[in-house]
Coordinates of C-alpha atoms (C1' of nucleotides) in Angstrom, one line a residue:
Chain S
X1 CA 34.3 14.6 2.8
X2 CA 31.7 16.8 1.6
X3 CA 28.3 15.2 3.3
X4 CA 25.7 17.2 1.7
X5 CA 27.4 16.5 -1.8
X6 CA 27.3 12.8 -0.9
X7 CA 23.9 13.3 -0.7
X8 CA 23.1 15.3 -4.0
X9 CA 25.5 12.6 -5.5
X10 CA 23.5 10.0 -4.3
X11 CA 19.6 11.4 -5.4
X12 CA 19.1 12.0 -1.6
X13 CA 18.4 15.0 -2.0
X14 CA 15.0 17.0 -3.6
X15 CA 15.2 20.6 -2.1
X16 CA 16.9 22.7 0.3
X17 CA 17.2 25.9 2.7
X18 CA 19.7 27.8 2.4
X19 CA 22.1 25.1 0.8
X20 CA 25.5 26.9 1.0
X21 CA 25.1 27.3 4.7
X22 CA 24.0 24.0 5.4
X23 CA 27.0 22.2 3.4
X24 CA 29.3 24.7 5.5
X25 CA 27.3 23.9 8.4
X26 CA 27.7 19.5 7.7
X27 CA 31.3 19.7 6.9
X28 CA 31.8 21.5 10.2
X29 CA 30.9 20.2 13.5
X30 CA 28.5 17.4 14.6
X31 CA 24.9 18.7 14.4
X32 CA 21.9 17.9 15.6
X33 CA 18.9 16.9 13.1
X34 CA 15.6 15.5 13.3
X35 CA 13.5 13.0 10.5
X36 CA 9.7 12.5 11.3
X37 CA 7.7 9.3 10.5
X38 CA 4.5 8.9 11.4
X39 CA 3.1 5.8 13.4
X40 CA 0.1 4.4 11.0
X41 CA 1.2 1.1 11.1
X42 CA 2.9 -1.6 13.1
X43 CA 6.4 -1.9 10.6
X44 CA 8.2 0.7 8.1
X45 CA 7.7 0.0 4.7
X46 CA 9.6 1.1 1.4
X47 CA 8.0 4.4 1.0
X48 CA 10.3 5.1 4.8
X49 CA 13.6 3.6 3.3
X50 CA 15.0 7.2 1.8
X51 CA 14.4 9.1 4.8
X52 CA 16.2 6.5 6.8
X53 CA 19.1 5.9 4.5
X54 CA 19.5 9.7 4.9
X55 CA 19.7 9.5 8.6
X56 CA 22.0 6.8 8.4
X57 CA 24.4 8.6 6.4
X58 CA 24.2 11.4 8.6
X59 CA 24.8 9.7 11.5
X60 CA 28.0 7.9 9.8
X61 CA 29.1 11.2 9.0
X62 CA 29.2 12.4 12.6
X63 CA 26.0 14.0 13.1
X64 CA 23.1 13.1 15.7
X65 CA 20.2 11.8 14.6
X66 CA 16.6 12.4 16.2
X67 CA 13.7 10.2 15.0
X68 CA 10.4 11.5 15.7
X69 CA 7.7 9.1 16.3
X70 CA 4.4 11.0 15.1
X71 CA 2.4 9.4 17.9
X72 CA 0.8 12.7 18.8
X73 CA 0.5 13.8 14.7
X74 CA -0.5 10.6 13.8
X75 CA -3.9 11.2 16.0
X76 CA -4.3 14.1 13.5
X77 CA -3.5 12.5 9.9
X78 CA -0.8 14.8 7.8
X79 CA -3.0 15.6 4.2
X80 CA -0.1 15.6 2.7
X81 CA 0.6 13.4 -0.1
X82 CA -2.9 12.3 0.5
X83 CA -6.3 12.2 -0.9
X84 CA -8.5 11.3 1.9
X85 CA -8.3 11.7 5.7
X86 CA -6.3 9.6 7.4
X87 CA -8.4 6.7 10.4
X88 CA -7.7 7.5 13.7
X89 CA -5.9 5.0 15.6
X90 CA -6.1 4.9 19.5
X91 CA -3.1 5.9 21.7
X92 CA -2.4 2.5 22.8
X93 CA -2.2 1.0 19.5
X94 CA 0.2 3.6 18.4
X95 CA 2.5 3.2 21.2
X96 CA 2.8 -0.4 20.1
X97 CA 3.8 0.4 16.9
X98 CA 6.3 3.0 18.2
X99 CA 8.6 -0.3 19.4
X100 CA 8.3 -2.8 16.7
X101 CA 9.5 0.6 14.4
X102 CA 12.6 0.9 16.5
X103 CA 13.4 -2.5 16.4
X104 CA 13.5 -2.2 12.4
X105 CA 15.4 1.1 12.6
X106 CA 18.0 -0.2 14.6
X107 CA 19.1 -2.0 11.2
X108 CA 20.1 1.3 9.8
X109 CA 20.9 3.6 12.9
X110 CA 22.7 3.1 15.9
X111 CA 20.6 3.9 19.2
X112 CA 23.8 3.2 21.4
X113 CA 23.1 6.4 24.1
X114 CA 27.0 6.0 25.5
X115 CA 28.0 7.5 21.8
X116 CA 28.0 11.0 21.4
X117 CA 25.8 10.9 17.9
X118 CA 23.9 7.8 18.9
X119 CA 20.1 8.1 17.6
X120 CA 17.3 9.4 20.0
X121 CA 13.9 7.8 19.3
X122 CA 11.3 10.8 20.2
X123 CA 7.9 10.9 20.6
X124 CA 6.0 14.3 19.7
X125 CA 3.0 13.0 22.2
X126 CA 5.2 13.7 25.2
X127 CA 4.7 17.2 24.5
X128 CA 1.9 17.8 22.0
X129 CA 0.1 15.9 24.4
X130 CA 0.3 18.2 26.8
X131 CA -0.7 21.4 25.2
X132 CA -3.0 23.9 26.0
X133 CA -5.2 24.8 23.1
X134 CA -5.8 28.9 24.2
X135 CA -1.8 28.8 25.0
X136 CA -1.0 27.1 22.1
X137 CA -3.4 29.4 19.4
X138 CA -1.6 32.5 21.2
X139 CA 1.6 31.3 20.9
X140 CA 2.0 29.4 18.0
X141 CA -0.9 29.7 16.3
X142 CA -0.6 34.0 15.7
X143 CA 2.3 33.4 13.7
X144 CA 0.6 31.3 11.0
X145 CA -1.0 33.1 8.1
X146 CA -4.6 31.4 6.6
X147 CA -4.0 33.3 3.8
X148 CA -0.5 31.6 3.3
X149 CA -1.2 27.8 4.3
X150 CA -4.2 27.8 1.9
X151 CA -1.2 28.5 -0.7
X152 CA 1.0 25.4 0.4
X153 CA 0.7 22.2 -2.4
X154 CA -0.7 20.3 0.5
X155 CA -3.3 21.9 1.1
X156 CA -4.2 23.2 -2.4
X157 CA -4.7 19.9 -3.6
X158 CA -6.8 18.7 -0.7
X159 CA -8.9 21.6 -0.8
X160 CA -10.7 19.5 -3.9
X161 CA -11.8 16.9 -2.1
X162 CA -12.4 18.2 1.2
X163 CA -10.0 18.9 4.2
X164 CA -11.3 18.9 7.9
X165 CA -9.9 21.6 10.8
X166 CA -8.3 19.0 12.6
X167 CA -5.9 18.1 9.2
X168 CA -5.5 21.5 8.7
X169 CA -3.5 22.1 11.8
X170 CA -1.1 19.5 10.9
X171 CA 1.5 22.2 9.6
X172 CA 1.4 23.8 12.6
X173 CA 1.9 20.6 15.3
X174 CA 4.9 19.5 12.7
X175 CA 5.9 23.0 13.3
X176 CA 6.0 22.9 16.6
X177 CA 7.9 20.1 16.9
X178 CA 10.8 21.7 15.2
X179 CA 10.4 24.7 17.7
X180 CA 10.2 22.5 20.8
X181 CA 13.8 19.8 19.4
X182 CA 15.8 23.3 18.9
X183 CA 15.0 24.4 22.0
X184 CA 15.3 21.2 23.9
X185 CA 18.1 19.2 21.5
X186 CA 19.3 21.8 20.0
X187 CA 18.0 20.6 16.1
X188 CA 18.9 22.9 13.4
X189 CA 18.1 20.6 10.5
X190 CA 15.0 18.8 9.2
X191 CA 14.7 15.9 6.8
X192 CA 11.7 14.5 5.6
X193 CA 9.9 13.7 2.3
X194 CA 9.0 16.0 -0.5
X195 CA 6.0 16.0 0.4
X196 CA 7.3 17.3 3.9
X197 CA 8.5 20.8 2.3
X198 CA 6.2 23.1 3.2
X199 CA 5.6 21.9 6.7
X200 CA 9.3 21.9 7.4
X201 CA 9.7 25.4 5.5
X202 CA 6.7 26.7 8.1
X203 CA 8.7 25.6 11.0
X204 CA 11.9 27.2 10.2
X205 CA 9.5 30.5 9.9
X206 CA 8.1 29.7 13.2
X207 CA 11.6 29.3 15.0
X208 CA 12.7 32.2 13.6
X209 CA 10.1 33.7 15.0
X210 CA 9.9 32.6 18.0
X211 CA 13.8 32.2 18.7
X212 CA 15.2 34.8 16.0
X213 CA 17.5 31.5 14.8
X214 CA 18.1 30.5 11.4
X215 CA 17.9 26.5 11.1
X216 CA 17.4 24.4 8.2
X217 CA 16.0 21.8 6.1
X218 CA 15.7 19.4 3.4
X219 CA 13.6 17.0 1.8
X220 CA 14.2 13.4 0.0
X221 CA 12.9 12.8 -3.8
X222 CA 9.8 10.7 -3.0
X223 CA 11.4 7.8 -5.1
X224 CA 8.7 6.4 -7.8
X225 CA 9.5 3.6 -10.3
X226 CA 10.1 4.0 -14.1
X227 CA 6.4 2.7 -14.5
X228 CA 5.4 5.8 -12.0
X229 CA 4.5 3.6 -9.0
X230 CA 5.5 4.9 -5.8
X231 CA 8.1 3.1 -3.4
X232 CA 5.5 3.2 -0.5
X233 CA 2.8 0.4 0.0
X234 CA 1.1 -0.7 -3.1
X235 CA 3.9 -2.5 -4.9
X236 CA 3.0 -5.8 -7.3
X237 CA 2.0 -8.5 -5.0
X238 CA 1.5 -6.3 -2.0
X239 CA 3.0 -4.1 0.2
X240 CA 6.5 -4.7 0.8
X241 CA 7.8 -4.2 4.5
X242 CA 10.5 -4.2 6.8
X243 CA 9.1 -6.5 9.5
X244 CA 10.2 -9.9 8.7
X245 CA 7.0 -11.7 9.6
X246 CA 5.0 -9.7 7.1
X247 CA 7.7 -9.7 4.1
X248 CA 10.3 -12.5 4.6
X249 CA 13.7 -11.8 4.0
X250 CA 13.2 -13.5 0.9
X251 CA 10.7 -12.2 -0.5
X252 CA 12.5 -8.6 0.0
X253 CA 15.4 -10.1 -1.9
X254 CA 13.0 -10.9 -4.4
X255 CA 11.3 -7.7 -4.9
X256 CA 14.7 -5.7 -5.4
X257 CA 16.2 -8.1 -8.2
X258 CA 12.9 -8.0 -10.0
X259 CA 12.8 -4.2 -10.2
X260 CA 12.8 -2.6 -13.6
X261 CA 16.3 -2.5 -15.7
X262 CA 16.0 1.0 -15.6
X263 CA 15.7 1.6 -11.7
X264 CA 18.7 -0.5 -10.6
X265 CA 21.6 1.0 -10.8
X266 CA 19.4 4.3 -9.1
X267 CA 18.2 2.0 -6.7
X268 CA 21.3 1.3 -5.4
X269 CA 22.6 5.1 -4.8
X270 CA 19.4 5.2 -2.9
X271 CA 19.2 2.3 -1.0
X272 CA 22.9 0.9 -0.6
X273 CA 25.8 2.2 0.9
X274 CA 28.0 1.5 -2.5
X275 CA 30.2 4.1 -3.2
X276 CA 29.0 6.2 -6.1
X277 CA 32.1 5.0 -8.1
X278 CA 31.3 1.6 -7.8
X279 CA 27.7 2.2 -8.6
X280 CA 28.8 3.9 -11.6
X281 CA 30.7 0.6 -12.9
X282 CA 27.5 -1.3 -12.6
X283 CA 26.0 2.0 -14.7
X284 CA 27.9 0.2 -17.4
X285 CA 26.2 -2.6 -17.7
X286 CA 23.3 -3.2 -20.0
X287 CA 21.0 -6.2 -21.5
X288 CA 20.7 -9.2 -19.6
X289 CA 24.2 -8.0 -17.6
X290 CA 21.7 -5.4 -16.0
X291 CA 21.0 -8.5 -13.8
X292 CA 24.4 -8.2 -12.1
X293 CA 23.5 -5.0 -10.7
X294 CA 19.9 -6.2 -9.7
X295 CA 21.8 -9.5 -7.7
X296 CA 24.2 -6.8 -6.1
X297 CA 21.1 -4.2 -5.5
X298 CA 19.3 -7.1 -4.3
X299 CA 22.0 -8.7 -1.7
X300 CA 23.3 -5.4 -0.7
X301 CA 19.6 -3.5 0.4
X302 CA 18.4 -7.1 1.8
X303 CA 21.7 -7.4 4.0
X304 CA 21.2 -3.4 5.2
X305 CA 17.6 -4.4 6.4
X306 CA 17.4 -8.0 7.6
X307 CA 21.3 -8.9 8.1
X308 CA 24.1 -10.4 6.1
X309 CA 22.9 -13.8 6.8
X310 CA 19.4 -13.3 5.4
X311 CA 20.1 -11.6 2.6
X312 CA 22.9 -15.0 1.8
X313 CA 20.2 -17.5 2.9
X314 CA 18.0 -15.3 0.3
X315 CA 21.0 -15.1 -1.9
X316 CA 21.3 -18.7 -1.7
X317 CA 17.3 -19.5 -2.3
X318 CA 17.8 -17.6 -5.6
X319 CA 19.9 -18.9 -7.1
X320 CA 19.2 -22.5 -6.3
X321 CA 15.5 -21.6 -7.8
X322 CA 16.3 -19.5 -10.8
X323 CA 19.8 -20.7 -12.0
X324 CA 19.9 -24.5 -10.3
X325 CA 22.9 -23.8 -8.7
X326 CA 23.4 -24.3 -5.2
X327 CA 21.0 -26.3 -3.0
X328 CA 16.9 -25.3 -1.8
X329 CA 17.6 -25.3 1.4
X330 CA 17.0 -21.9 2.3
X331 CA 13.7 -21.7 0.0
X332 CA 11.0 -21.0 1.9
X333 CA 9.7 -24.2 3.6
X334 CA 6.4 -26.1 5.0
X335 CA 6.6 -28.6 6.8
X336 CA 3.7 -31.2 6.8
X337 CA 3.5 -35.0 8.0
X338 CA 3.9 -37.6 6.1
X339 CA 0.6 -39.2 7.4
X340 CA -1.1 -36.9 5.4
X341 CA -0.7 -38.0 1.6
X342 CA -2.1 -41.9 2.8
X343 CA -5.4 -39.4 3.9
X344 CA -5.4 -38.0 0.6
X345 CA -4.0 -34.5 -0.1
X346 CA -4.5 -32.6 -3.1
X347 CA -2.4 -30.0 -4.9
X348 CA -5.5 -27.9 -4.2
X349 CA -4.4 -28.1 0.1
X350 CA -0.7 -28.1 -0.6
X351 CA -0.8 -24.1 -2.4
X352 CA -3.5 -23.3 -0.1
X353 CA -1.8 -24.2 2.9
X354 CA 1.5 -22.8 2.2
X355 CA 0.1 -19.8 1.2
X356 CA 1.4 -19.6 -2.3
X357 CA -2.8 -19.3 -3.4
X358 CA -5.1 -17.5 -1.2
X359 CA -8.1 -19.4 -1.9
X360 CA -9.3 -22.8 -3.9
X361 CA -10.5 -20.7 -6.7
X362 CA -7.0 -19.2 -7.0
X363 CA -5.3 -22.1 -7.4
X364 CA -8.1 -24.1 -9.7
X365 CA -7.9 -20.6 -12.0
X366 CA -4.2 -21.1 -11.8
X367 CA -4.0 -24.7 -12.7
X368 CA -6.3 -23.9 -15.7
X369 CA -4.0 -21.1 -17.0
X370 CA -0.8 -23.6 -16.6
X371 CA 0.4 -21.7 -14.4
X372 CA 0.8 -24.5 -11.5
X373 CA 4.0 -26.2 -11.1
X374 CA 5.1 -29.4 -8.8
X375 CA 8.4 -30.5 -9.1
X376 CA 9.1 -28.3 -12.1
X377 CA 6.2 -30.2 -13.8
X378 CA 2.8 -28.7 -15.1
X379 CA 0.1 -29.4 -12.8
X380 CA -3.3 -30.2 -14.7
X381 CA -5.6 -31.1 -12.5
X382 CA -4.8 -29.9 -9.4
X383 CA -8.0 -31.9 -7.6
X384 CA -5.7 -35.0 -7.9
X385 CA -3.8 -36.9 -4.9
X386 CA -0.2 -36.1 -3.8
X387 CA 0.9 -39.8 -4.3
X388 CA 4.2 -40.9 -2.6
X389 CA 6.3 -42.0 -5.7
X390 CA 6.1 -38.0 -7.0
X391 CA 8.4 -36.9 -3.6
X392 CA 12.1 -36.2 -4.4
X393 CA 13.6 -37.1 -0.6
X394 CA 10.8 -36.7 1.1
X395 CA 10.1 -33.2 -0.4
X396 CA 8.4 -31.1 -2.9
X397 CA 8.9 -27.7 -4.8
X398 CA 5.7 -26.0 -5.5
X399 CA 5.3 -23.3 -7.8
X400 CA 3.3 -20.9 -8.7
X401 CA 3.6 -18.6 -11.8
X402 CA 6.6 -17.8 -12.5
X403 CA 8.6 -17.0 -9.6
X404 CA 6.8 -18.1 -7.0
X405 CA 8.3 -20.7 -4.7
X406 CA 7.7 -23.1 -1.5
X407 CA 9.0 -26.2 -0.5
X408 CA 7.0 -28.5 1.6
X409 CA 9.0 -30.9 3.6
X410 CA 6.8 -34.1 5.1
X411 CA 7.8 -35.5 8.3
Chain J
rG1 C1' -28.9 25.1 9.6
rG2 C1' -31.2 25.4 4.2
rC3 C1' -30.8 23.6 -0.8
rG4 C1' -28.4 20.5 -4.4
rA5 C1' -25.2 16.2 -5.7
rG6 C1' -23.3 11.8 -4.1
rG7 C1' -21.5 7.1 -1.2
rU8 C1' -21.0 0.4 -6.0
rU9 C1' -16.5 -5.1 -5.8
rC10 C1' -8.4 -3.4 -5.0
rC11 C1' -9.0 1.9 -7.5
rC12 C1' -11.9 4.9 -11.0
rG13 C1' -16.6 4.3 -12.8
rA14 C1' -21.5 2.2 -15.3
rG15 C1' -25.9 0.1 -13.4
rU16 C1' -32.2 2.6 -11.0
rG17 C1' -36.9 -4.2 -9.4
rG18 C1' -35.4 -10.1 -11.9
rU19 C1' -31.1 -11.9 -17.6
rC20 C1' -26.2 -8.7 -11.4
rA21 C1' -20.9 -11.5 -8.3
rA22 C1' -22.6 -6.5 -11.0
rA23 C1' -20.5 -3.1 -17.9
rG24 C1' -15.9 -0.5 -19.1
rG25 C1' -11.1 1.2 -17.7
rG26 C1' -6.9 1.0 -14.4
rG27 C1' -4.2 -2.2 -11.4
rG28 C1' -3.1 -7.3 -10.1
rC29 C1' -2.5 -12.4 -11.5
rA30 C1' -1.4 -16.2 -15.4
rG31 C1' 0.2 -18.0 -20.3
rA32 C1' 3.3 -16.9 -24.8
rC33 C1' 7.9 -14.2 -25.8
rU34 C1' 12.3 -13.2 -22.5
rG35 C1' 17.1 -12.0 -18.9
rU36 C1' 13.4 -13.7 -12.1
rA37 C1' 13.7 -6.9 -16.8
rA38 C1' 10.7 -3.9 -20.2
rA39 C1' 7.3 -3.8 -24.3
rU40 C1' 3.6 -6.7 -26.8
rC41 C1' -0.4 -10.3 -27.5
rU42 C1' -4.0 -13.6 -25.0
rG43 C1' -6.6 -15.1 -20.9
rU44 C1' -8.1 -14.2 -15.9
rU45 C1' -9.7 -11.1 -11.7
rG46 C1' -15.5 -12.6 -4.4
rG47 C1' -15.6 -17.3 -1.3
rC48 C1' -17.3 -22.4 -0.6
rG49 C1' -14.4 -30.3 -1.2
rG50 C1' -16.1 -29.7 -7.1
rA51 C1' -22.1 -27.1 -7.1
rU52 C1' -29.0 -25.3 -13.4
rG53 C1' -26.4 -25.0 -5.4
rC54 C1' -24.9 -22.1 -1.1
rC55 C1' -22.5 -17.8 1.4
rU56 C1' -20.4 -12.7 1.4
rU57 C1' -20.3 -7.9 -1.3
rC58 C1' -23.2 -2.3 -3.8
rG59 C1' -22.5 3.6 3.3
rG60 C1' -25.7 1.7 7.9
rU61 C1' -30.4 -0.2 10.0
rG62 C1' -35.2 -1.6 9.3
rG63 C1' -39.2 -2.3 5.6
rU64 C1' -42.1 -3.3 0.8
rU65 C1' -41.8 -7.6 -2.7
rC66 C1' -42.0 -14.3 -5.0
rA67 C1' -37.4 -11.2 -6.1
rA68 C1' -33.7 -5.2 -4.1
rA69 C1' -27.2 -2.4 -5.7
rU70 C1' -31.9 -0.8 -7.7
rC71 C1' -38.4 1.0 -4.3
rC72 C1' -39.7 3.2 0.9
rA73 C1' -38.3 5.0 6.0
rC74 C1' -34.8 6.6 9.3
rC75 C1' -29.7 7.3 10.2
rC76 C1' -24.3 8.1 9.1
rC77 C1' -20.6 10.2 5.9
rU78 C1' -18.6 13.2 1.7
rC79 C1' -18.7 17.2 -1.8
rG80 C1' -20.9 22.0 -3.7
rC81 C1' -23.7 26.5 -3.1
rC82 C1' -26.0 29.5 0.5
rA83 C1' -26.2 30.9 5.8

RNA sequence: GGCGAGGUUCCCGAGUGGUCAAAGGGGGCAGACUGUAAAUCUGUUGGCGGAUGCCUUCGGUGGUUCAAAUCCACCCCUCGCCA
């Protein structure tokens, strides 16, 4: 099997070094490569899924995977990609985040250390940490042209809005890192993002360079939607993340069947493991069929990041809620006592509460649009009482808009 | 360091003493239409137990005033030119 063509099959791939060498180099023995993600926040989030899918591929197809927590980089902010200068987060915060992101990354690589290719989880602060600037400008920095980093797209584009000294030496700490897993781990390949290309192209300047040693890279499309949104953290209805406590499994089911028609069957080259014959059967489909692929897209990415029984459960919840079959028990649920509707509760406290409405306003601006639902019926003035006699077994389906759905249970 | 421009609600961007919770656009949300899609049209878009009311918001802190996003002082930050 061909890996590297898997991957170009696939969309995985943007731009490469070198390309004949590196498929020679895949197809051959099991290599050592490294993908880079930056610790801003406590859990991955869509914009991280390509990079990992990529490592997870790689890993499957023999070769060792080495993901570099950015805890040292992170302090400095990459401009890349971006339009302002990252917030500095303390050491201590960033450590904590370095976990909870192998926790989720466990879902799509194996960190077993008794297997030859299992995943290392790195941290570039155990060594950037402990550099020595006047060491570190001899060393490193001579090899760096000014006159050539002010050409890179990353810097180009920042050097509009303004670009500090400490960003600027972003290219070269990535750099390093390259330098310093080839000569510990022996890494001769990098993956990252698109917008990664010109700081993984200035470290495989610098190790051959430093180490007269040809190694290798690649980047990932960075994945937008047909509308042009990017896959990274401003999605409709907010940011869309791995960790389970800040986007349920269900709600991740629900982002990936309500993605554009167009993005589906794309979707799931990028984000399954389908074969890319299968995924071209689904190609097939059109109309209101196109919803087939979005249920399979859907089960299959929600079962690669939460589990198979989530992404049923979320399966399940669906389909109970959008075609009435099955049952709601797997809908997302409240509990609240019983005691409470003789003390008078509102519909007002009910989509508070639950969270379906973040404020009053929000749900009394709702109700006036029609866009309130108990029970599947039109709520119209959501100041009135819950009454016993509207429960269906002790239970109520809230809704609000069109798809979105709690159940409260009262005890 | 000098000079100039600027920091406004999710984003962009108007506003230069009361009529400002703040134009317009984008985005979001809702309704209609649909297929939990797209496109389109319409509405909506700080919070508050229901309010010609209160609270929070116009970089920060103080001040002037019956009244400040708007005026004054100091400070912080960004951009540009010069050094």
């Amino acid at each position: 099997m061909e890996t590297l063509q898997s991957l170009i099959d696939r969309s995985l791939v943007y731009q490469m070094t070198n390309e004949e060498k590196l498929n020679e180099l895949l197809k051959a023995d099991p290599l050592s490569f490294y993908i880079g993600f930056d610790a801003t926040a406590s859990s991955l989030h869509l914009g991280h899924l390509v990079p990992l899918m990529i490592a997870s591929h790689l890993q499957r197809a023999g070769h060792k995977p080495h993901i570099l927590i950015g805890g040292a980089t992170a302090l400095v902010g990459d401009p890349s990609g971006r339009s302002t200068e990252r917030s500095l987060e303390s050491r201590d915060t960033i450590d904590q985040w370095a976990v909870s992101l192998k926790t989720q990354m466990k879902r799509f690589l194996d960190f077993n250390d008794e297997s030859a290719n299992g995943a290392l989880l790195l941290n570039n602060a155990d060594w950037l940490n402990k550099l020595n600037y006047i060491n570190f400008l001899r060393d490193i920095g001579k090899h760096f042209s000014v006159n050539r980093m002010l050409t890179a797209e990353s810097v180009k584009q920042r050097l509009e809005t303004g670009l500090s000294f400490l960003e600027f030496n972003y290219m070269l700490l990535q750099s390093y890192d390259f330098l310093h897993l080839f000569r510990d781990k022996n890494c001769i390949l990098q993956v990252g993002g698109a917008d990664q290309w010109g700081n993984i192209v200035a470290g495989i300047d610098l190790i051959r360079r430093k180490e007269s040693s040809e190694v290798y890279g690649f980047t990932c499309p960075l994945v937008t939607t047909s509308t042009g949104e990017k896959m990274s953290k401003s999605q409709p209805g907010g940011a869309i993340w791995l960790d389970p406590d800040l986007t349920s499994p269900y709600q991740y089911y629900q982002f990936w069947i309500n993605v554009d028609d167009r993005d589906a069957a794309y979707f799931m080259k990028l984000y399954t493991y389908l074969p890319v014959n299968e995924i071209a059967e689904y190609e097939k489909l059109t109309g209101a069929d196109t919803r087939r692929t979005k249920e399979k897209l859907a089960f299959e990415a929600t079962a690669i990041a939460h589990g198979f029984e989530e992404a049923k459960k979320a399966q399940n919840a669906a389909k109970a809620l959008f075609s009435g079959k099955g049952n709601q028990q797997n809908v997302p649920s409240t509990e609240v006592p019983l005691s409470r509707i003789n003390e008078g509760i509102s519909a007002i406290d009910l989509f508070t509460e639950t969270g379906l409405c973040p404020s009053r306003g929000e749900v009394k601006r709702l109700g006036k649009q029609g866009g309130l639902y108990i029970q599947d019926e039109r709520v119209s003035s959501p100041e009135e009482r819950i009454t016993e006699d509207m429960l269906d077994n002790n239970s109520l389906l809230l809704r609000a808009g069109k798809k979105r759905y709690h159940r409260i249970n009262f005890v």
